[in-house]
Amino acid sequence: MNIILLDHIDKVGAKHDVVKVKDGYGRNYLIPQGLGIVANKPNLARLEGMKKIGSKKEAALIAAFREVAAKLSGLQVKITAKAGENGRLFGSVTALHLSNALQELGVDADKRIIEMPEEVKELGSYTATVKFHPEVEAAVKFEVIKEGGDEVEMDD
């Protein structure tokens, strides 16, 4: 089945590409979710118009994403988490934690576009990748610090 993609889909194709997919994937997922339309003659004729309109919007969107990516490259985000005495976290820091920290700084980044380096289970500095668009991504440096800072130990 040939489908015209209406949005970028990882490992399938870019927006406005005509791709061949399995019938079930096209009928049961892409078309009902609004991610694609059947590539028949009328839709292929509309494709050129969609590309012209889409390219102008796409250029503006990419420019806006590049601005945000430039802003992020200079930031050092701090995330507080509960940790034991050896620096090991109770739990882990996820993309959701980083997304919330970025929102506090005024950057709207959904957790689904954030790729964490690995499981963050210890205090320290890390770098995550935020993929705003297939052409625009930013490296975000973040530091996981102990909640409450350095605590003073009391002798009995």
Coordinates of C-alpha atoms in Angstrom, one line a residue:
M1 CA 0.0 0.0 0.0
N2 CA 1.4 3.4 -0.9
I3 CA 0.8 6.2 1.6
I4 CA 1.5 10.0 1.5
L5 CA 2.9 10.8 5.0
L6 CA 1.4 13.9 6.6
D7 CA 4.0 14.0 9.4
H8 CA 7.6 12.8 9.9
I9 CA 7.6 9.3 11.2
D10 CA 10.9 7.8 12.4
K11 CA 12.1 4.8 10.4
V12 CA 9.3 5.3 7.8
G13 CA 9.8 8.6 6.1
A14 CA 9.6 12.4 6.1
K15 CA 6.6 14.6 5.8
H16 CA 5.0 14.5 2.2
D17 CA 7.0 11.4 1.2
V18 CA 5.2 8.7 -0.7
V19 CA 6.2 5.4 1.0
K20 CA 5.2 1.8 0.6
V21 CA 4.0 0.3 3.9
K22 CA 2.2 -2.9 4.8
D23 CA -1.6 -2.8 4.3
G24 CA -2.4 -3.3 8.0
Y25 CA 0.0 -0.6 9.2
G26 CA -1.4 1.9 6.7
R27 CA -5.1 1.1 7.3
N28 CA -5.0 0.5 11.0
Y29 CA -2.5 3.0 12.2
L30 CA -1.3 5.7 9.8
I31 CA -4.7 6.7 8.2
P32 CA -6.8 6.6 11.4
Q33 CA -4.2 8.6 13.4
G34 CA -4.1 11.2 10.6
L35 CA -0.4 10.5 9.9
G36 CA -1.0 9.6 6.3
I37 CA -3.4 9.4 3.4
V38 CA -3.8 6.8 0.5
A39 CA -1.5 7.7 -2.4
N40 CA -4.2 7.7 -5.2
K41 CA -4.4 10.0 -8.2
P42 CA -6.4 12.9 -6.6
N43 CA -4.2 12.8 -3.4
L44 CA -1.0 12.7 -5.5
A45 CA -2.2 15.8 -7.4
R46 CA -2.9 17.6 -4.1
L47 CA 0.6 16.7 -2.9
E48 CA 2.4 19.4 -4.9
G49 CA 0.1 22.1 -3.3
M50 CA 0.7 20.6 0.1
K51 CA 4.4 20.7 -0.4
K52 CA 4.4 24.4 -1.4
I53 CA 2.3 25.4 1.6
G54 CA 4.2 23.1 3.9
S55 CA 7.6 24.3 2.9
K56 CA 6.9 27.9 4.0
K57 CA 5.5 26.8 7.3
E58 CA 8.3 24.3 7.8
A59 CA 11.0 26.9 7.2
A60 CA 9.5 29.2 9.9
L61 CA 9.2 26.3 12.3
I62 CA 12.8 25.2 11.7
A63 CA 14.0 28.8 12.3
A64 CA 12.1 28.9 15.6
F65 CA 13.4 25.5 16.7
R66 CA 17.0 26.6 15.9
E67 CA 16.6 29.7 18.1
V68 CA 15.4 27.5 21.0
A69 CA 18.3 25.0 20.3
A70 CA 20.8 27.9 20.5
K71 CA 19.3 29.0 23.8
L72 CA 19.6 25.5 25.2
S73 CA 23.2 25.0 24.2
G74 CA 24.3 27.6 26.7
L75 CA 22.2 26.3 29.7
Q76 CA 23.3 24.1 32.6
V77 CA 20.1 22.6 34.0
K78 CA 20.1 21.4 37.6
I79 CA 17.8 18.6 38.7
T80 CA 17.5 17.8 42.4
A81 CA 16.8 14.2 43.4
K82 CA 16.9 12.2 46.6
A83 CA 20.1 10.2 47.0
G84 CA 21.9 8.0 49.5
E85 CA 25.2 8.8 51.1
N86 CA 27.2 7.1 48.3
G87 CA 25.6 9.3 45.6
R88 CA 23.3 6.7 44.3
L89 CA 19.8 8.0 43.6
F90 CA 16.6 6.5 45.0
G91 CA 15.0 5.9 41.6
S92 CA 16.3 7.5 38.5
V93 CA 16.1 10.8 36.6
T94 CA 14.0 10.4 33.4
A95 CA 13.1 12.5 30.4
L96 CA 10.0 13.7 32.3
H97 CA 12.2 15.2 35.0
L98 CA 14.4 17.0 32.4
S99 CA 11.2 18.2 30.6
N100 CA 9.8 19.7 33.8
A101 CA 13.2 21.4 34.5
L102 CA 13.3 22.9 31.0
Q103 CA 9.7 24.1 31.4
E104 CA 10.7 26.0 34.5
L105 CA 13.3 27.7 32.4
G106 CA 10.7 28.6 29.7
V107 CA 11.5 25.9 27.2
D108 CA 8.6 23.7 26.2
A109 CA 10.1 20.3 25.4
D110 CA 7.9 17.2 25.6
K111 CA 9.4 14.1 27.2
R112 CA 9.0 12.2 24.0
I113 CA 11.5 14.3 22.1
I114 CA 14.2 14.0 24.8
E115 CA 16.7 11.2 24.5
M116 CA 18.5 10.5 27.7
P117 CA 22.1 9.3 27.6
E118 CA 21.6 6.2 29.7
E119 CA 19.9 5.4 32.9
V120 CA 20.7 8.3 35.3
K121 CA 20.9 6.6 38.7
E122 CA 23.8 8.6 40.2
L123 CA 24.6 12.2 41.1
G124 CA 26.7 13.9 38.4
S125 CA 26.7 15.7 35.1
Y126 CA 25.1 14.3 32.0
T127 CA 24.1 15.4 28.4
A128 CA 20.8 14.6 26.8
T129 CA 19.6 15.3 23.2
V130 CA 16.4 17.2 22.5
K131 CA 15.1 16.4 19.0
F132 CA 12.8 19.3 18.1
H133 CA 12.7 18.4 14.4
P134 CA 14.5 15.8 12.2
E135 CA 16.8 18.7 11.1
V136 CA 17.1 20.4 14.5
E137 CA 18.4 18.9 17.7
A138 CA 20.2 20.3 20.8
A139 CA 22.5 18.9 23.4
V140 CA 21.3 19.8 26.9
K141 CA 23.8 19.6 29.7
F142 CA 22.2 18.8 33.1
E143 CA 23.5 18.1 36.5
V144 CA 21.8 15.9 39.1
I145 CA 22.4 17.2 42.6
K146 CA 21.3 15.9 46.0
E147 CA 18.0 17.1 47.2
G148 CA 18.5 19.4 50.2
G149 CA 22.2 20.1 49.3
D150 CA 25.0 19.0 51.7
E151 CA 23.6 17.9 55.0
V152 CA 25.5 18.4 58.2
E153 CA 26.1 15.1 60.1
M154 CA 25.4 15.2 63.8
D155 CA 27.4 13.3 66.3
D156 CA 25.6 11.5 69.2

